[in-house]
Coordinates of C-alpha atoms in Angstrom, one line a residue:
M1 CA -29.3 -112.8 -16.3
L2 CA -26.8 -114.8 -18.4
T3 CA -27.8 -118.2 -19.4
D4 CA -25.6 -120.8 -18.6
N5 CA -24.8 -121.4 -22.3
E6 CA -23.6 -117.8 -22.3
I7 CA -21.6 -118.3 -19.2
K8 CA -19.9 -121.3 -20.7
I9 CA -19.1 -119.2 -23.6
I10 CA -17.7 -116.5 -22.1
K11 CA -15.4 -118.8 -19.7
A12 CA -14.1 -120.3 -22.7
S13 CA -13.0 -117.2 -24.0
T14 CA -10.2 -116.9 -21.1
P15 CA -7.4 -118.6 -22.7
A16 CA -7.8 -116.4 -26.0
L17 CA -8.1 -113.1 -23.7
A18 CA -5.0 -114.1 -21.7
E19 CA -3.0 -114.2 -24.9
Y20 CA -4.7 -111.7 -26.9
G21 CA -6.4 -109.4 -24.4
E22 CA -4.1 -106.3 -24.8
Q23 CA -4.0 -106.4 -28.9
I24 CA -7.9 -106.5 -28.3
T25 CA -8.1 -103.6 -26.0
G26 CA -5.5 -101.7 -28.1
R27 CA -7.6 -102.2 -30.9
F28 CA -10.7 -101.1 -29.0
Y29 CA -9.4 -97.7 -28.3
Q30 CA -8.3 -97.0 -31.7
I31 CA -11.9 -97.9 -32.9
L32 CA -13.7 -96.2 -30.1
L33 CA -11.5 -92.8 -30.3
A34 CA -12.0 -93.0 -34.1
K35 CA -15.6 -93.2 -34.1
N36 CA -16.2 -90.9 -31.0
P37 CA -13.2 -88.3 -31.0
E38 CA -15.0 -86.0 -28.3
L39 CA -14.2 -89.0 -25.9
K40 CA -10.5 -87.8 -25.8
N41 CA -11.9 -85.1 -23.6
I42 CA -12.5 -88.0 -21.1
F43 CA -9.8 -90.5 -21.7
N44 CA -6.2 -89.9 -20.5
M45 CA -4.5 -90.0 -23.9
T46 CA -0.9 -90.1 -22.1
N47 CA -2.0 -93.6 -20.8
Q48 CA -3.1 -94.3 -24.4
K49 CA 0.5 -93.5 -25.4
S50 CA 2.1 -95.5 -22.7
G51 CA -0.2 -98.6 -22.9
N52 CA -1.2 -98.6 -19.3
Q53 CA -4.8 -97.9 -20.4
K54 CA -5.0 -100.8 -22.8
Q55 CA -3.3 -103.3 -20.0
A56 CA -5.5 -102.3 -17.3
L57 CA -8.7 -102.9 -19.5
A58 CA -7.3 -106.3 -20.6
M59 CA -6.8 -107.5 -17.4
A60 CA -10.6 -106.2 -16.6
V61 CA -11.9 -108.2 -19.3
Y62 CA -9.8 -111.2 -18.5
A63 CA -11.3 -111.0 -15.2
F64 CA -14.6 -110.7 -16.3
S65 CA -14.5 -114.0 -18.4
K66 CA -12.6 -115.7 -15.6
Y67 CA -15.3 -114.9 -12.9
V68 CA -18.5 -114.6 -15.1
D69 CA -20.1 -117.4 -12.9
N70 CA -19.1 -115.6 -9.6
L71 CA -18.8 -111.8 -10.1
S72 CA -18.7 -111.4 -6.3
V73 CA -14.9 -111.8 -6.7
I74 CA -14.6 -108.6 -8.6
L75 CA -16.9 -106.5 -6.7
G76 CA -13.9 -104.7 -5.5
D77 CA -12.7 -104.1 -8.9
V78 CA -16.2 -102.8 -9.9
E79 CA -16.4 -100.1 -7.0
R80 CA -12.8 -99.0 -7.8
I81 CA -13.9 -98.3 -11.6
A82 CA -17.2 -96.7 -10.6
Q83 CA -15.4 -94.5 -8.5
K84 CA -13.0 -93.3 -11.1
H85 CA -15.7 -93.4 -13.7
A86 CA -17.5 -91.2 -11.4
S87 CA -14.8 -88.5 -11.1
L88 CA -14.6 -88.4 -15.1
G89 CA -18.1 -87.8 -15.7
I90 CA -18.9 -91.2 -17.5
K91 CA -22.7 -91.4 -18.2
A92 CA -25.1 -94.0 -19.3
E93 CA -25.0 -92.8 -22.7
H94 CA -21.3 -93.6 -23.0
Y95 CA -21.7 -97.3 -22.4
P96 CA -23.3 -98.5 -25.9
L97 CA -20.3 -96.6 -27.5
V98 CA -17.7 -98.7 -25.6
G99 CA -19.7 -101.9 -25.8
S100 CA -19.9 -101.6 -29.8
A101 CA -16.1 -100.8 -29.9
L102 CA -15.4 -103.7 -27.8
L103 CA -17.3 -106.2 -29.7
E104 CA -15.8 -105.0 -32.8
A105 CA -12.2 -105.4 -31.6
I106 CA -13.0 -109.0 -30.4
E107 CA -14.8 -109.8 -33.7
E108 CA -11.6 -108.3 -35.8
I109 CA -9.1 -110.1 -33.3
L110 CA -10.3 -113.4 -32.6
N111 CA -13.0 -113.9 -35.4
P112 CA -14.8 -116.1 -32.6
G113 CA -18.2 -116.5 -34.5
E114 CA -21.6 -115.0 -34.1
E115 CA -22.4 -117.1 -31.0
V116 CA -19.5 -116.1 -29.1
I117 CA -20.2 -112.2 -29.8
A118 CA -23.8 -112.5 -28.8
A119 CA -22.8 -114.1 -25.6
W120 CA -20.3 -111.3 -25.0
A121 CA -22.9 -108.9 -26.0
S122 CA -25.1 -110.1 -23.2
G123 CA -22.5 -110.1 -20.9
Y124 CA -21.2 -106.6 -21.6
G125 CA -24.9 -105.7 -21.2
I126 CA -25.2 -106.9 -17.9
L127 CA -21.7 -105.6 -16.6
A128 CA -22.6 -102.2 -18.2
N129 CA -26.1 -102.0 -16.0
V130 CA -24.1 -102.8 -13.0
F131 CA -21.9 -99.7 -13.6
I132 CA -24.7 -97.3 -14.8
E133 CA -26.5 -98.1 -11.6
R134 CA -23.7 -97.8 -9.2
E135 CA -22.4 -94.4 -10.8
K136 CA -25.8 -93.1 -10.8
A137 CA -25.7 -93.7 -6.9
L138 CA -22.2 -92.0 -7.0
Y139 CA -23.5 -88.8 -8.7
E140 CA -26.6 -88.7 -6.5
E141 CA -24.7 -89.3 -3.3
N142 CA -22.2 -86.6 -4.1
A143 CA -25.0 -84.0 -5.0
Q144 CA -27.0 -84.5 -2.0
K145 CA -24.2 -84.2 0.4
A146 CA -23.9 -80.8 2.5
G147 CA -21.8 -79.0 0.4
G148 CA -22.0 -81.3 -2.6
W149 CA -22.6 -81.1 -6.2
S150 CA -22.5 -82.7 -9.3
D151 CA -20.4 -82.6 -12.4
T152 CA -17.8 -79.8 -12.0
R153 CA -17.3 -76.8 -9.7
D154 CA -15.1 -73.9 -9.7
F155 CA -12.4 -73.6 -7.2
I156 CA -9.9 -70.6 -6.7
I157 CA -6.3 -71.7 -6.0
V158 CA -6.1 -69.5 -2.5
K159 CA -2.5 -70.7 -1.6
M160 CA 0.4 -72.6 -2.9
H161 CA 3.1 -74.1 -1.0
Q162 CA 6.3 -75.9 -2.4
E163 CA 6.8 -78.9 -0.1
T164 CA 9.9 -80.4 -2.0
P165 CA 11.9 -79.3 -5.4
L166 CA 9.5 -81.2 -7.1
I167 CA 5.9 -81.3 -5.0
T168 CA 3.9 -78.3 -4.8
S169 CA 0.5 -78.2 -2.7
F170 CA -2.4 -76.3 -4.3
Y171 CA -4.9 -75.0 -1.6
L172 CA -8.5 -75.0 -3.1
Q173 CA -11.7 -73.3 -1.9
P174 CA -14.9 -72.9 -3.9
S175 CA -15.5 -69.7 -6.0
D176 CA -19.1 -69.4 -5.0
Q177 CA -17.8 -69.3 -1.4
G178 CA -20.3 -72.1 -0.2
V179 CA -19.4 -75.0 1.8
V180 CA -17.7 -77.9 0.6
S181 CA -18.4 -81.6 0.9
E182 CA -16.6 -83.6 3.6
Y183 CA -14.3 -86.4 2.4
T184 CA -12.8 -89.6 3.7
A185 CA -9.1 -89.4 4.2
G186 CA -7.7 -91.2 1.0
Q187 CA -10.1 -90.0 -1.4
Y188 CA -9.1 -87.8 -4.6
I189 CA -10.6 -85.2 -6.9
S190 CA -10.3 -84.7 -10.4
I191 CA -9.1 -81.7 -12.1
Y192 CA -10.3 -80.8 -15.6
L193 CA -8.4 -78.4 -17.5
Q194 CA -7.3 -77.6 -21.2
P195 CA -3.3 -77.0 -21.3
E196 CA -2.5 -74.3 -24.1
G197 CA -1.5 -76.3 -27.4
Q198 CA -3.7 -79.2 -26.6
A199 CA -6.9 -80.1 -28.7
Y200 CA -8.6 -81.7 -25.9
Q201 CA -9.4 -81.0 -22.3
Q202 CA -7.4 -83.1 -19.7
I203 CA -8.8 -84.7 -16.5
R204 CA -6.3 -86.0 -13.7
Q205 CA -7.2 -87.3 -10.4
Y206 CA -5.1 -86.0 -7.6
S207 CA -5.5 -87.3 -3.8
L208 CA -6.6 -85.1 -1.1
S209 CA -3.2 -84.5 0.8
G210 CA -4.7 -83.3 4.4
A211 CA -7.5 -83.7 6.9
F212 CA -10.9 -82.0 6.0
D213 CA -10.6 -78.4 7.3
K214 CA -14.2 -77.6 6.3
K215 CA -13.0 -74.5 4.5
G216 CA -11.7 -76.4 0.9
Y217 CA -9.4 -79.0 -0.3
R218 CA -5.5 -79.6 -0.7
I219 CA -4.1 -81.5 -3.3
S220 CA 0.1 -82.0 -3.6
V221 CA 1.2 -82.2 -7.2
K222 CA 4.6 -83.5 -8.4
K223 CA 6.0 -82.1 -11.2
E224 CA 7.4 -84.6 -13.7
L225 CA 8.0 -85.6 -17.5
N226 CA 9.1 -88.4 -18.8
D227 CA 9.8 -90.1 -22.3
Q228 CA 6.1 -91.1 -22.4
G229 CA 4.9 -87.9 -22.0
E230 CA 3.6 -88.2 -18.3
G231 CA 3.6 -84.7 -16.6
L232 CA 1.7 -82.7 -19.1
V233 CA -1.0 -81.5 -16.6
S234 CA 1.4 -81.6 -13.3
N235 CA 3.9 -79.3 -15.2
Y236 CA 1.1 -76.8 -16.5
L237 CA -0.1 -76.6 -13.0
H238 CA 3.3 -75.8 -11.8
S239 CA 4.4 -73.5 -14.6
Q240 CA 1.2 -71.9 -15.5
F241 CA -0.9 -71.3 -12.3
K242 CA -1.0 -69.1 -9.5
V243 CA -3.1 -67.8 -6.5
G244 CA -6.4 -66.8 -7.7
D245 CA -6.8 -68.7 -10.8
T246 CA -9.7 -71.0 -11.1
V247 CA -9.8 -74.7 -11.6
K248 CA -12.7 -77.1 -12.2
V249 CA -13.0 -79.6 -9.6
T250 CA -15.2 -83.0 -9.3
P251 CA -16.7 -84.0 -5.9
P252 CA -14.2 -86.3 -3.6
C253 CA -14.4 -89.8 -5.3
G254 CA -12.3 -93.4 -4.5
E255 CA -12.7 -96.6 -2.2
F256 CA -9.1 -96.4 -0.9
V257 CA -10.1 -95.0 2.4
L258 CA -9.5 -95.5 6.1
Q259 CA -11.2 -98.7 7.6
K260 CA -13.2 -98.2 10.4
T261 CA -11.8 -100.5 12.9
D262 CA -10.1 -99.9 16.2
N263 CA -7.0 -101.6 15.1
P264 CA -3.5 -100.0 14.6
V265 CA -2.7 -98.5 11.6
V266 CA 1.1 -98.6 9.4
L267 CA 0.7 -96.1 6.7
I268 CA 3.6 -97.0 4.2
S269 CA 4.3 -94.7 1.1
G270 CA 7.1 -93.7 -1.5
G271 CA 7.8 -90.5 -3.2
V272 CA 4.4 -88.5 -4.0
G273 CA 2.6 -91.5 -2.8
I274 CA 2.5 -89.9 0.6
T275 CA -0.3 -87.7 -0.3
P276 CA -3.3 -90.0 0.8
M277 CA -1.3 -91.1 3.6
Q278 CA -0.7 -87.9 4.8
A279 CA -4.6 -87.0 4.9
M280 CA -4.9 -90.5 6.4
L281 CA -2.0 -89.5 9.2
E282 CA -3.6 -86.0 9.8
T283 CA -6.9 -87.5 10.4
L284 CA -5.8 -90.4 12.6
T285 CA -4.1 -88.0 14.9
Q286 CA -6.7 -85.5 15.1
Q287 CA -9.2 -88.0 16.3
T288 CA -9.8 -88.1 19.9
E289 CA -10.0 -91.9 20.5
S290 CA -6.4 -93.3 20.8
R291 CA -5.0 -95.6 17.8
E292 CA -1.8 -96.6 17.7
V293 CA -0.3 -95.1 14.4
H294 CA 3.2 -95.9 12.4
F295 CA 4.3 -94.0 9.4
I296 CA 6.8 -95.6 7.1
H297 CA 8.0 -93.5 4.2
G298 CA 10.9 -93.5 1.6
A299 CA 12.3 -90.9 -0.4
Q300 CA 15.4 -90.0 -2.2
D301 CA 16.5 -87.7 0.7
R302 CA 15.4 -85.3 3.5
Q303 CA 14.8 -82.5 0.8
H304 CA 12.6 -84.9 -1.2
H305 CA 10.5 -85.8 1.9
A306 CA 7.4 -84.1 1.6
F307 CA 5.3 -82.9 4.9
K308 CA 8.6 -83.9 7.0
N309 CA 8.2 -80.8 9.2
E310 CA 4.8 -81.8 10.0
L311 CA 5.7 -85.6 10.6
D312 CA 8.6 -84.3 12.9
L313 CA 6.3 -82.2 15.1
L314 CA 3.6 -85.3 15.5
V315 CA 6.7 -87.4 16.6
E316 CA 7.5 -84.8 18.9
K317 CA 4.1 -85.0 20.2
Q318 CA 4.1 -88.5 20.4
K319 CA 1.5 -88.9 17.9
V320 CA 3.0 -91.4 15.6
D321 CA 6.0 -93.5 15.3
A322 CA 7.9 -92.6 12.1
H323 CA 10.2 -94.9 10.3
C324 CA 12.1 -93.0 7.2
F325 CA 14.3 -94.4 4.5
Y326 CA 16.5 -92.2 2.5
Q327 CA 18.4 -93.3 -0.3
Q328 CA 20.9 -90.7 -0.3
V329 CA 21.7 -89.4 3.5
D330 CA 25.2 -88.8 5.3
T331 CA 24.1 -89.2 9.1
L332 CA 21.0 -90.9 10.2
S333 CA 19.0 -89.5 13.0
S334 CA 16.2 -91.5 15.4
G335 CA 13.9 -93.5 13.2
E336 CA 15.7 -92.9 10.0
Y337 CA 17.4 -95.7 7.7
Q338 CA 19.7 -95.8 4.5
G339 CA 18.3 -97.3 1.3
L340 CA 14.8 -98.6 0.3
I341 CA 12.2 -99.3 2.3
D342 CA 12.9 -102.9 4.2
I343 CA 10.2 -103.8 6.7
Q344 CA 12.2 -106.5 7.9
K345 CA 14.3 -103.8 9.8
I346 CA 11.7 -102.7 11.6
H347 CA 9.2 -105.2 11.9
N348 CA 9.9 -105.7 15.5
L349 CA 8.9 -102.3 16.2
L350 CA 5.2 -102.7 14.2
P351 CA 2.3 -103.5 16.4
A352 CA 0.5 -107.0 15.8
G353 CA -3.0 -107.0 13.8
A354 CA -2.2 -103.8 12.3
E355 CA -3.9 -102.7 9.0
Y356 CA -1.5 -101.7 6.2
Y357 CA -2.2 -98.9 3.9
I358 CA 0.4 -98.6 1.1
C359 CA 0.9 -96.3 -1.9
G360 CA 3.8 -95.1 -4.2
P361 CA 5.7 -96.5 -7.3
V362 CA 4.3 -99.7 -8.6
V363 CA 7.6 -101.4 -7.9
M364 CA 8.2 -100.0 -4.4
M365 CA 4.6 -101.3 -3.7
K366 CA 5.1 -104.9 -5.2
A367 CA 8.2 -105.1 -2.9
I368 CA 6.4 -103.9 0.1
Y369 CA 3.3 -106.1 -0.5
Q370 CA 5.9 -109.3 -0.9
Q371 CA 7.7 -108.1 2.3
L372 CA 4.4 -108.2 4.2
K373 CA 3.4 -111.4 2.9
D374 CA 6.7 -112.7 4.0
L375 CA 5.9 -111.7 7.3
K376 CA 2.7 -113.7 7.3
V377 CA 0.3 -110.3 7.0
S378 CA -2.9 -111.5 5.4
D379 CA -4.4 -109.8 2.4
E380 CA -7.2 -108.6 4.5
Q381 CA -4.9 -106.3 6.3
I382 CA -3.1 -104.8 3.2
H383 CA -4.6 -101.8 1.3
Y384 CA -3.1 -99.8 -1.3
E385 CA -3.6 -97.5 -4.2
V386 CA -1.8 -97.5 -7.4
F387 CA -1.6 -94.2 -9.1
G388 CA -3.0 -94.3 -12.9
P389 CA -4.7 -97.4 -14.3
N390 CA -5.0 -99.9 -11.9
K391 CA -2.4 -102.8 -11.3
S392 CA -2.4 -105.9 -9.0
L393 CA 0.4 -106.1 -6.6
A394 CA -0.1 -109.7 -6.1

């Protein structure tokens, strides 16, 4: 337990962290990776280049300082990070390395004095123990499930299917031909690989994009490359892998899952953000109990709408009501709209008391979140996942 004085000291750091947080976390990663280069096999170095990782960590450190006297406020963030750590293979022995680098960065940037550093050391120790215990439990849960395992397991690509010009689905089955553990729609797996010419292993998380079929897993990967280097692994998967190749896979993880309620469901996605939504849609429409489901998707055009044929078939069977927004379209069919997703255009068609799930580009998600808030939808009814380091939509 932290003392009252340690809590007071940490909370007093909040304004400084708001101003210098990203400078501290940027320096933290420099120190950590310089002293422990083997950790480059775990950390996403693309996110290091783009600055996304230091921004996400700065937000987390700031939140800890702000709510250190009421940590229940950030329990959701703790669970999200613990799930991510479990998919990356983070272990208890990594935490002292991280703590040492973080304290060194705080001291270097802020020079706050020994008492402040000591308080932060105590605070970090408590937070680290929370993560260590939760991640230990996750490793044990994943290993003890029917068909479960710990660390990585070899899977064979048994099928590849091009969903759009940029998105390809990879169907994976275990090379040992054993049972695979069940997952909850919305979860993801991590793929471990080392592209040619890269000095370090690359780990990426990909949402499972279909309902569990007891045979294996499906991920649907968008091929992309921009000036920040994003797309290194996705391009490698698209260009170098073929049916019969093997990839290393972690057990399913993630807390962005369907809530166990009887409420109507509205699934909202943009672009490749459709992947976890497709898993949710397939799961919901396969269930025996009746539950009202609406599917809202935004894409560049019909050609870039992944799983469109599957959606059309479900609409035909009256399993789901679909609302598709296309930025480029010549003629509109029933349930189609021109432009970006606009909830105002269809809100009269959506059920009261629904649970909303959102996934897609951050700009799109922020816009959808604000639209839902304008319609007086409560935060308790809104669930979302941001690909990459977490960003708040509020």
